[in-house]
Coordinates of C-alpha atoms (C1' of nucleotides) in Angstrom, one line a residue:
Chain A
M48 CA 12.8 19.7 7.7
R49 CA 12.1 21.6 10.9
L50 CA 11.6 19.0 13.6
S51 CA 9.0 21.2 15.3
H52 CA 6.9 20.7 12.2
N53 CA 7.1 16.9 12.4
F54 CA 4.1 15.3 14.0
T55 CA 5.9 12.2 15.3
K56 CA 7.7 12.1 18.6
T57 CA 10.3 9.8 20.0
L58 CA 9.7 7.3 22.7
R59 CA 12.0 6.5 25.5
E60 CA 10.7 3.0 25.7
A61 CA 9.7 0.6 23.0
P62 CA 6.2 -0.8 23.1
A63 CA 6.2 -4.1 25.0
D64 CA 4.7 -6.1 22.1
E65 CA 7.8 -5.4 19.9
V66 CA 10.8 -7.6 20.5
A67 CA 12.5 -7.3 17.2
L68 CA 15.2 -4.7 17.4
N69 CA 14.4 -3.1 14.1
A70 CA 10.8 -2.4 15.0
Q71 CA 11.7 -1.2 18.5
L72 CA 14.1 1.4 17.1
L73 CA 12.0 2.4 14.2
I74 CA 8.9 2.9 16.4
R75 CA 10.8 4.7 19.1
A76 CA 12.4 7.0 16.6
G77 CA 9.2 7.7 14.8
F78 CA 9.9 6.0 11.4
V79 CA 7.1 3.5 11.5
Y80 CA 3.7 2.9 13.2
K81 CA 2.4 -0.6 13.8
E82 CA -1.1 -0.9 12.5
M83 CA -1.4 -4.6 13.3
A84 CA 0.7 -7.7 13.4
G85 CA 2.7 -7.7 10.2
A86 CA 1.5 -4.4 8.9
Y87 CA 3.4 -1.1 9.5
A88 CA 2.7 2.4 8.3
Y89 CA 5.7 4.5 7.2
L90 CA 5.9 8.0 8.7
P91 CA 7.8 11.0 7.4
L92 CA 11.2 9.8 8.5
G93 CA 10.5 6.3 7.4
I94 CA 9.3 7.4 4.0
R95 CA 12.6 9.2 3.4
V96 CA 14.6 6.0 4.0
L97 CA 12.2 3.9 2.0
E98 CA 12.3 6.3 -1.0
K99 CA 16.1 6.4 -0.9
I100 CA 16.3 2.6 -1.0
K101 CA 13.8 2.6 -3.8
Q102 CA 15.7 5.2 -5.8
I103 CA 18.9 3.3 -5.6
V104 CA 17.2 0.1 -6.7
R105 CA 15.4 2.1 -9.4
E106 CA 18.6 3.5 -10.8
E107 CA 20.3 0.2 -11.0
M108 CA 17.3 -1.5 -12.7
N109 CA 17.2 1.3 -15.2
V110 CA 20.9 0.7 -15.9
I111 CA 20.1 -2.8 -17.1
D112 CA 17.3 -1.4 -19.3
S113 CA 14.4 -2.5 -17.3
Q114 CA 11.3 -0.3 -17.5
E115 CA 9.3 0.7 -14.5
I116 CA 5.6 0.0 -14.3
I117 CA 3.0 -0.4 -11.5
M118 CA 0.7 -3.4 -11.7
T119 CA -2.5 -3.8 -9.7
S120 CA -3.0 -5.2 -6.2
L121 CA -6.3 -6.6 -7.1
Q122 CA -5.8 -9.7 -9.2
N123 CA -7.9 -11.7 -11.6
K124 CA -8.8 -15.3 -10.6
A125 CA -9.0 -16.5 -14.2
V126 CA -5.4 -15.5 -14.8
W127 CA -4.2 -17.5 -11.8
E128 CA -6.3 -20.5 -12.7
K129 CA -4.2 -20.9 -15.9
S130 CA -1.2 -21.8 -13.8
G131 CA -3.2 -23.7 -11.2
R132 CA -2.0 -21.3 -8.5
W133 CA -5.4 -19.9 -7.5
S134 CA -5.8 -22.9 -5.3
D135 CA -5.4 -22.5 -1.6
E136 CA -3.9 -25.9 -1.4
K137 CA -1.0 -24.8 -3.7
V138 CA -0.6 -21.3 -2.4
D139 CA -1.3 -20.9 1.3
V140 CA -0.7 -17.1 1.6
W141 CA -3.6 -15.8 -0.5
F142 CA -5.7 -13.0 0.7
K143 CA -9.0 -13.3 -1.3
S144 CA -12.2 -11.3 -1.5
K145 CA -15.2 -10.8 -3.7
L146 CA -16.5 -8.0 -5.8
Q147 CA -20.1 -6.9 -4.9
D148 CA -21.4 -9.0 -7.8
G149 CA -19.7 -12.1 -6.4
T150 CA -16.7 -12.2 -8.6
D151 CA -13.6 -13.6 -6.9
V152 CA -10.5 -11.4 -6.6
G153 CA -7.1 -12.0 -5.0
F154 CA -4.7 -9.6 -3.5
G155 CA -1.3 -9.8 -5.1
W156 CA 1.3 -11.8 -3.3
T157 CA 3.5 -11.9 -6.4
H158 CA 2.8 -10.7 -10.0
E159 CA 4.3 -13.5 -12.0
E160 CA 1.1 -14.7 -13.5
P161 CA -0.4 -11.2 -14.1
I162 CA 2.7 -9.9 -15.8
I163 CA 2.8 -12.9 -18.2
E164 CA -0.8 -12.4 -18.9
M165 CA -0.2 -8.7 -19.6
M166 CA 2.8 -9.2 -21.7
Q167 CA 0.9 -11.4 -24.1
Q168 CA -0.6 -8.2 -25.4
Y169 CA 2.8 -6.7 -26.2
I170 CA 5.0 -9.7 -27.2
Q171 CA 4.2 -11.4 -30.5
S172 CA 7.5 -11.5 -32.3
Y173 CA 11.1 -12.2 -31.6
K174 CA 11.5 -8.5 -32.5
D175 CA 9.6 -7.7 -29.3
L176 CA 12.2 -9.4 -27.2
P177 CA 14.0 -9.1 -24.9
V178 CA 12.0 -7.0 -22.5
S179 CA 12.4 -6.3 -18.9
V180 CA 9.9 -4.6 -16.5
Y181 CA 9.9 -3.9 -12.8
Q182 CA 7.7 -2.3 -10.2
F183 CA 7.6 -1.4 -6.6
Q184 CA 4.6 -3.0 -5.2
T185 CA 2.9 -3.7 -1.9
K186 CA 2.7 -7.5 -1.7
M187 CA 0.0 -9.1 0.5
R188 CA 0.7 -12.5 2.0
N189 CA -1.5 -14.1 4.5
E190 CA 1.3 -15.5 6.6
L191 CA 0.4 -17.7 9.5
R192 CA 2.7 -15.8 11.7
A193 CA 4.3 -12.4 11.2
K194 CA 7.5 -11.8 13.0
S195 CA 10.8 -9.9 13.2
G196 CA 9.2 -6.4 12.9
I197 CA 9.2 -5.0 9.4
M198 CA 11.4 -7.9 8.2
R199 CA 8.5 -10.3 7.7
G200 CA 5.1 -8.8 7.4
R201 CA 1.8 -9.7 5.8
E202 CA 2.1 -6.5 3.8
F203 CA 5.4 -5.3 2.5
I204 CA 7.0 -3.5 -0.4
M205 CA 9.0 -5.4 -2.9
K206 CA 10.7 -4.5 -6.1
D207 CA 9.8 -7.3 -8.5
M208 CA 11.3 -7.5 -12.0
Y209 CA 10.5 -9.8 -14.9
S210 CA 12.4 -10.4 -18.0
F211 CA 11.3 -12.1 -21.2
H212 CA 13.7 -13.6 -23.8
A213 CA 13.7 -15.4 -27.1
N214 CA 16.2 -18.1 -26.0
T215 CA 17.9 -19.5 -23.0
E216 CA 21.3 -17.9 -23.8
D217 CA 19.7 -14.4 -23.9
L218 CA 18.1 -15.0 -20.5
A219 CA 21.3 -16.4 -19.1
G220 CA 23.1 -13.3 -20.2
Y221 CA 20.5 -11.0 -18.7
Y222 CA 20.4 -13.0 -15.5
D223 CA 24.2 -12.3 -15.1
K224 CA 23.6 -8.6 -15.6
V225 CA 20.9 -8.7 -12.9
I226 CA 23.4 -10.3 -10.5
Q227 CA 25.8 -7.5 -11.2
A228 CA 23.1 -4.9 -10.8
Y229 CA 22.1 -6.4 -7.5
E230 CA 25.6 -6.4 -6.3
R231 CA 25.9 -2.7 -7.1
T232 CA 22.6 -2.1 -5.4
Y233 CA 23.6 -3.8 -2.1
D234 CA 26.9 -2.0 -2.2
R235 CA 25.2 1.4 -2.5
L236 CA 22.8 0.4 0.3
G237 CA 25.8 -0.1 2.5
I238 CA 25.4 -3.9 3.0
G239 CA 27.4 -5.1 0.1
D240 CA 30.2 -6.5 2.2
D241 CA 27.9 -8.6 4.2
T242 CA 25.7 -9.8 1.4
Y243 CA 26.3 -13.1 -0.4
M244 CA 24.8 -14.5 -3.5
T245 CA 23.6 -17.9 -2.3
F246 CA 22.4 -21.1 -4.0
A247 CA 18.9 -21.8 -3.0
S248 CA 15.9 -23.9 -3.9
G249 CA 13.1 -22.8 -6.1
G250 CA 14.5 -22.8 -9.6
A251 CA 11.9 -24.2 -12.0
F252 CA 14.3 -24.4 -14.9
T253 CA 17.7 -24.5 -13.3
K254 CA 18.5 -26.6 -10.4
F255 CA 18.9 -23.7 -8.0
S256 CA 17.6 -20.2 -7.7
H257 CA 19.9 -17.5 -6.3
E258 CA 19.2 -15.6 -3.1
F259 CA 21.0 -12.6 -1.8
Q260 CA 21.6 -13.1 1.9
T261 CA 22.8 -10.5 4.3
I262 CA 24.6 -11.4 7.5
C263 CA 22.1 -10.6 10.2
D264 CA 21.4 -12.2 13.6
A265 CA 17.7 -11.4 13.2
G266 CA 17.5 -13.2 9.9
E267 CA 15.6 -16.4 9.4
D268 CA 18.1 -18.3 7.2
V269 CA 21.4 -20.1 7.6
I270 CA 23.8 -20.1 4.8
Y271 CA 27.0 -22.1 4.4
L272 CA 29.8 -19.9 3.2
H273 CA 33.0 -21.0 1.5
R274 CA 35.2 -18.0 2.1
G275 CA 38.0 -19.2 -0.2
K276 CA 35.7 -19.7 -3.2
N277 CA 33.2 -17.0 -2.1
I278 CA 30.4 -19.5 -2.6
A279 CA 27.4 -19.6 -0.3
V280 CA 24.7 -22.2 -0.1
N281 CA 21.4 -22.0 1.7
E282 CA 21.0 -24.7 4.4
E283 CA 17.8 -25.9 2.6
V284 CA 19.8 -27.2 -0.4
L285 CA 23.0 -27.9 1.4
D286 CA 23.4 -31.6 0.5
E287 CA 22.4 -31.2 -3.1
A288 CA 24.6 -28.1 -3.6
I289 CA 27.6 -29.7 -2.0
E290 CA 27.3 -32.5 -4.5
E291 CA 26.5 -30.4 -7.5
L292 CA 29.3 -27.8 -6.8
G293 CA 31.9 -30.2 -5.6
L294 CA 32.3 -28.7 -2.2
D295 CA 33.5 -30.2 1.1
K296 CA 31.2 -29.5 4.0
K297 CA 34.1 -29.0 6.4
D298 CA 35.2 -25.9 4.4
L299 CA 31.8 -24.3 4.9
E300 CA 31.0 -21.9 7.6
P301 CA 27.3 -21.6 8.8
I302 CA 26.1 -18.0 9.2
K303 CA 22.8 -16.5 10.2
T304 CA 21.4 -14.3 7.4
A305 CA 18.4 -12.5 6.2
E306 CA 17.2 -12.9 2.6
V307 CA 17.2 -9.5 0.8
G308 CA 16.8 -10.7 -2.7
N309 CA 15.9 -13.8 -4.8
I310 CA 16.2 -14.3 -8.5
F311 CA 14.8 -17.2 -10.6
N312 CA 15.3 -18.6 -14.0
F313 CA 11.9 -20.0 -14.9
G314 CA 12.9 -21.1 -18.4
T315 CA 9.8 -21.6 -20.6
Q316 CA 7.7 -23.3 -17.9
K317 CA 5.5 -20.4 -17.0
S318 CA 5.1 -19.1 -20.5
E319 CA 3.8 -22.5 -21.5
E320 CA 1.4 -22.6 -18.6
M321 CA 0.1 -19.1 -19.4
G322 CA 0.3 -19.3 -23.1
L323 CA 3.0 -16.6 -23.8
Y324 CA 4.3 -17.5 -27.2
F325 CA 6.1 -15.5 -29.9
T326 CA 6.9 -16.0 -33.5
D327 CA 10.6 -16.6 -34.3
Q328 CA 12.5 -15.8 -37.5
A329 CA 11.4 -19.0 -39.1
G330 CA 7.8 -18.2 -38.4
T331 CA 7.3 -20.8 -35.7
Q332 CA 5.7 -20.3 -32.3
N333 CA 7.9 -20.6 -29.2
P334 CA 7.3 -20.0 -25.5
A335 CA 9.2 -17.0 -24.1
Y336 CA 12.0 -17.5 -21.5
L337 CA 11.2 -15.9 -18.2
G338 CA 13.4 -14.6 -15.4
S339 CA 12.0 -13.2 -12.1
Y340 CA 14.0 -11.0 -9.8
G341 CA 12.9 -9.6 -6.4
I342 CA 14.3 -7.3 -3.7
G343 CA 12.4 -6.9 -0.5
I344 CA 12.5 -3.1 0.0
T345 CA 11.0 -2.9 3.4
R346 CA 12.9 -5.9 4.6
V347 CA 16.2 -4.3 3.4
M348 CA 15.2 -1.3 5.6
G349 CA 14.7 -3.6 8.5
V350 CA 17.9 -5.4 8.0
I351 CA 19.9 -2.1 7.8
A352 CA 18.1 -0.8 11.0
E353 CA 19.0 -4.0 12.7
K354 CA 22.6 -4.2 11.6
F355 CA 23.5 -0.6 11.9
S356 CA 22.5 0.5 15.4
D357 CA 24.1 0.9 18.8
E358 CA 22.9 1.4 22.4
H359 CA 21.8 4.9 21.5
G360 CA 19.8 4.1 18.5
L361 CA 19.9 3.9 14.7
V362 CA 23.0 4.5 12.6
W363 CA 21.9 5.0 9.0
P364 CA 24.4 4.5 6.2
N365 CA 25.0 7.8 4.3
N366 CA 23.1 6.8 1.2
I367 CA 19.8 6.0 2.8
A368 CA 19.7 8.2 5.9
P369 CA 16.6 10.3 6.1
A370 CA 18.9 13.4 6.1
R371 CA 22.6 14.1 5.9
V372 CA 22.8 16.5 8.8
Y373 CA 21.0 16.9 12.1
L374 CA 21.3 20.5 13.0
V375 CA 20.9 21.2 16.8
Q376 CA 19.8 24.6 17.8
I377 CA 20.7 25.4 21.4
G378 CA 19.6 28.6 23.0
D379 CA 18.3 31.7 21.3
V380 CA 20.2 31.5 18.0
E381 CA 17.4 30.9 15.6
N382 CA 18.5 33.5 13.0
Q383 CA 22.0 32.1 12.9
V384 CA 20.8 28.5 12.6
N385 CA 18.3 29.6 9.9
E386 CA 21.2 31.1 7.9
L387 CA 23.2 27.8 8.1
Y388 CA 20.1 25.8 7.3
N389 CA 19.4 27.7 4.2
K390 CA 23.0 27.3 3.0
L391 CA 22.8 23.6 3.6
Q392 CA 19.5 23.5 1.7
Q393 CA 21.0 25.4 -1.2
A394 CA 23.9 23.0 -1.3
G395 CA 21.4 20.2 -1.7
I396 CA 22.3 18.8 1.7
E397 CA 19.2 17.4 3.4
T398 CA 19.0 18.7 6.9
I399 CA 16.9 18.1 9.9
W400 CA 16.8 21.2 12.0
D401 CA 16.0 20.5 15.6
D402 CA 14.3 23.8 16.4
R403 CA 12.2 22.3 19.2
D404 CA 11.9 24.0 22.5
M405 CA 13.7 21.3 24.4
R406 CA 16.8 20.9 26.5
P407 CA 20.1 20.1 24.8
G408 CA 20.3 16.6 26.3
E409 CA 17.0 15.6 24.8
K410 CA 18.0 16.9 21.4
F411 CA 21.3 15.0 21.5
A412 CA 19.5 11.8 22.6
D413 CA 17.0 12.2 19.7
A414 CA 19.8 12.9 17.3
D415 CA 21.4 9.6 18.3
L416 CA 18.1 7.7 18.2
I417 CA 17.1 8.9 14.8
G418 CA 20.6 8.1 13.5
I419 CA 21.5 10.9 11.1
P420 CA 25.1 10.6 10.0
H421 CA 26.3 14.1 10.8
R422 CA 25.4 16.3 13.7
V423 CA 26.1 20.0 13.9
V424 CA 25.4 22.2 16.9
V425 CA 24.9 25.9 16.9
S426 CA 24.8 27.6 20.2
P427 CA 25.8 30.9 21.8
K428 CA 29.0 29.1 22.8
T429 CA 29.9 28.0 19.2
L430 CA 29.0 31.4 17.8
E431 CA 31.3 33.1 20.3
A432 CA 34.1 30.9 19.1
G433 CA 33.1 31.6 15.5
K434 CA 32.9 27.8 14.9
L435 CA 30.4 25.0 14.6
E436 CA 30.4 21.8 16.7
Y437 CA 30.5 18.7 14.5
K438 CA 30.1 15.1 15.5
S439 CA 29.7 12.0 13.4
R440 CA 27.0 9.6 14.5
S441 CA 29.4 6.8 14.5
K442 CA 32.0 8.6 16.6
S443 CA 31.8 9.6 20.2
E444 CA 33.8 12.8 20.3
S445 CA 32.9 16.1 18.7
Q446 CA 35.1 18.8 17.4
L447 CA 34.9 22.5 16.6
I448 CA 35.2 23.3 13.0
D449 CA 34.5 26.3 10.7
E450 CA 31.8 26.5 8.1
P451 CA 34.0 25.8 5.0
T452 CA 35.4 22.7 6.7
L453 CA 31.8 21.5 7.4
F454 CA 30.8 21.8 3.8
K455 CA 34.0 20.1 2.7
L456 CA 33.3 17.3 5.1
L457 CA 29.7 16.9 3.8
S458 CA 30.6 17.0 0.2
V459 CA 32.4 13.7 0.4
Chain B
rC85 C1' -1.5 -24.8 12.7
rG86 C1' 1.1 -27.1 17.7
rG87 C1' 3.4 -25.3 22.3
rG88 C1' 4.3 -21.1 25.7
rG89 C1' 3.4 -16.0 27.5
rA90 C1' 0.6 -11.4 27.7
rG91 C1' -3.7 -7.6 27.3
rU92 C1' -5.0 -1.8 33.2
rA93 C1' -4.1 6.2 30.5
rG94 C1' -0.4 7.8 24.2
rC95 C1' 4.3 4.6 26.1
rG96 C1' 6.4 1.5 30.2
rC97 C1' 4.4 -0.6 34.6
rA98 C1' 1.9 -1.6 39.8
rG99 C1' -2.6 -3.2 41.7
rU100 C1' -5.1 -11.4 45.1
rU101 C1' -7.8 -13.4 51.2
rG102 C1' -13.3 -9.5 45.6
rG103 C1' -15.0 -3.3 48.2
rU104 C1' -15.6 1.1 42.9
rA105 C1' -7.9 2.1 40.0
rG106 C1' -2.4 4.1 41.0
rC107 C1' 3.0 5.3 39.7
rG108 C1' 6.9 6.9 36.0
rC109 C1' 7.3 9.1 31.2
rA110 C1' 4.4 11.9 27.9
rC111 C1' 0.4 16.0 27.9
rG112 C1' -1.8 21.2 29.8
rC113 C1' -1.0 25.7 33.1
rG114 C1' 2.5 28.6 36.4
rG115 C1' 7.4 29.2 38.1
rU116 C1' 12.7 28.2 38.5
rU117 C1' 16.1 26.3 35.0
rU118 C1' 19.0 25.6 30.1
rG119 C1' 25.5 21.7 26.5
rG120 C1' 23.8 14.7 27.2
rG121 C1' 16.8 12.8 28.4
rA122 C1' 16.1 19.3 34.7
rC123 C1' 13.1 20.6 39.2
rC124 C1' 8.8 22.4 42.1
rG125 C1' 3.5 23.2 42.3
rC126 C1' -1.3 22.5 40.1
rG127 C1' -4.2 19.9 36.4
rG128 C1' -6.5 16.8 32.3
rG129 C1' -6.8 11.8 30.7
rG130 C1' -8.8 4.9 31.9
rU131 C1' -16.1 1.3 29.4
rC132 C1' -9.1 -2.4 33.5
rG133 C1' -9.3 -6.1 25.3
rC134 C1' -14.6 -7.8 24.6
rA135 C1' -19.0 -10.7 26.1
rA136 C1' -21.6 -13.6 29.4
rG137 C1' -21.7 -15.7 34.4
rU138 C1' -21.0 -16.0 40.0
rU139 C1' -21.7 -12.1 43.8
rC140 C1' -24.8 -7.1 47.7
rG141 C1' -20.2 -5.8 45.0
rA142 C1' -15.5 -8.0 39.8
rA143 C1' -9.3 -5.1 37.1
rU144 C1' -9.3 -9.3 40.7
rC145 C1' -13.2 -15.5 40.5
rU146 C1' -15.5 -18.8 36.1
rU147 C1' -16.5 -19.6 30.9
rG148 C1' -16.3 -18.0 26.1
rU149 C1' -14.1 -14.8 22.5
rC150 C1' -10.8 -11.3 20.2
rU151 C1' -5.9 -9.4 19.9
rC152 C1' -0.5 -9.2 20.6
rC153 C1' 4.4 -11.5 21.5
rC154 C1' 7.9 -15.7 21.5
rC155 C1' 9.4 -21.0 20.0
rG156 C1' 8.3 -24.5 16.3
rA157 C1' 6.1 -25.7 11.5
rC158 C1' 5.6 -22.8 6.9
rC159 C1' 8.0 -19.3 3.6
rA160 C1' 8.3 -19.5 -5.6

RNA sequence: CGGGGAGUAGCGCAGUUGGUAGCGCACGCGGUUUGGGACCGCGGGGUCGCAAGUUCGAAUCUUGUCUCCCCGACCA
């Protein structure tokens, strides 16, 4: 990407109505645009990060044999009435509207009911089970108050996955596979070391659901961590969990965290509500066992922006940075930079080429703000030395290296 | 939804005994510059959130309304 072709521009100062660090940095650097409270547009740089996060999640869900689909944002009132959750008293985040003929429709805040409804068409026999599906969807939730930048919006992207099983053991086995897949996912996203599986409320079938909580000052949750046993408990179920798990409160350390995932074992409750039954080997009808598994994609991006930044700007982890290399052109050296740019492209190394007609200082400042992991400078000076200037975003000193060394460095 | 704060140019801000709006950044033109956000000159851009009201006159006073932010509550 040639930066001169990018329509966004960086800001020296963040808009006054943004207090959340993630939104301040992402807006200043040109990753997102705020449409209204709790609703953000994703710009070219932001899309790159978002797609990388999605791709990592996609790959890990595929590993556990889940199949990708896309459901609809418009939802059918009748489907939700089956579970009783069309009611505004039961669900206070509904966005609702009407078709021109007066028919009520809702905007999806989750897809549990619709997916169960849909799967009735495809699951009749034990032979059709197990099955797991997932999607990346924009969820709409009419929150009373949006906050924390892109970490808690009224519109956000979530990966939601649903699995259907013939019996509780099969679901339990899959549930464990999901946990492992989530752990691999958070590792690859660069937040694995700070992310804890946490006992939380909300299990319909089991006593607890499990959240994945990432240490983050901007988070909204507090978990209690037992470092020795590596067990974490959400504050909301602290007393119950201490009792259930035989923990001593004095061994637990409270930590501020942000929820980046939540998985549920619903047992057969929802299938019974919605009427999802299958025929077993004996020819009898049974409700399917359901698991539900979410990862907040845009929230993960916010958490990472929040966690990995310094006084100069964003510091993206390698795997989700919008590019690997930020190539700074200083002076009249376009041809030489173009040559290196093409080599990087051919090597499959995503590069942002700062070919703008600006002073070096501004380019360096933007390189830092945008947070690309590797910075390479080409200037008359470096060309004279027959070298390239290299700097890692996370280090303060730069060094002169030759081209083979650069490619070796980038191949890791 | 309760409490608090704020809406003036794309962004950050100034502008009270009420007198017709200004600064920095950004933007356009010219020139000098060119390795960590340059400098000089000239220039464009604002229904002062919106609507009523008071007044000869309102960014400024009154009322209403919309929006945004923070704390709390809420959060499958």
